[in-house]
């Protein structure tokens, strides 16, 4: 399970900026004035001189805002330089440095240094660092789970994720809540009731991946009483929001229920995703793990191929069916082999 960094918490940050914004409306106007004549690049060009002027006047917040603007634009070398300059005075800069060194953004990856910065956030007694601690605990848990920068330890990862999740607090790390759901449902011995609890908390706080996971738990009665109606509600909502794994499982459900026309129409759209370009984009937009996106695409490809092979809900076309079978095998050989075995035993 390849994890990703927790983003810098937004709401507390903007709350801390609001007094500044009230006094310096001109600076924040560039974010609001998105007219037809203003391109994104133009807005950035307007922001940088304003930030430079605020820095010249000694505004400490402007230093971080310029670094964050560089970071969001993907100018990581400039962002790193800016954050390094103010790391002793700004906890948000320290946090971003931890992410950048761990992930190798704008610098050579240095997991140990990334871990060091995350520990500084967690151990800081300063009230201004409080809103960052949940995200830092998630990232430090990620380091322990992956064994990068620290000795690998599932137990320590679990402990830190529980701190980050803060019993389902919506202001805590929702990503940690979702990861705990996955952790308890995949690590042996599986603890499915705990998995259901954490996926429920994460889903209630907007986590898309957990919404799809809840659908499957309801569908198969894992950690909760089986409830097909609740399962379809979760899966359909998650699918509409872009969860590809939920989409793939809906394809399987439609096939098993013999809704072949619906299965074909739904599966083709998913099966035709471009794995090279679409998977990273979907992962970034939905914050779903790439491995589950790939599984969803592989499921859709396999069932689309099966419908083409047998002429179910579509004109029979064995040549095109082979193409989609091959795609399923390429995307996820283990899953394709599992589905092929079910096919041989006439279970699908």
Coordinates of C-alpha atoms in Angstrom, one line a residue, residues 20 27 46-59 62-63 65-66 69-70 82:
X20 CA -4.1 40.0 7.7
X27 CA -3.0 41.2 -1.8
X46 CA 0.2 39.9 -9.9
X47 CA 0.7 38.1 -6.6
X48 CA 4.5 37.9 -6.5
X49 CA 5.2 41.7 -6.6
X50 CA 2.6 42.2 -3.9
X51 CA 4.2 39.6 -1.7
X52 CA 7.7 41.0 -2.4
X53 CA 6.4 44.4 -1.2
X54 CA 4.9 43.0 2.0
X55 CA 8.2 41.1 2.7
X56 CA 10.1 44.4 2.2
X57 CA 7.9 46.0 4.8
X58 CA 8.7 43.1 7.2
X59 CA 5.4 41.2 7.1
X62 CA 4.2 37.1 3.5
X63 CA 7.4 35.0 3.6
X65 CA 2.7 32.8 1.5
X66 CA 5.4 33.3 -1.2
X69 CA 2.7 30.0 -3.8
X70 CA 5.9 28.6 -5.2
X82 CA 12.0 30.2 0.9

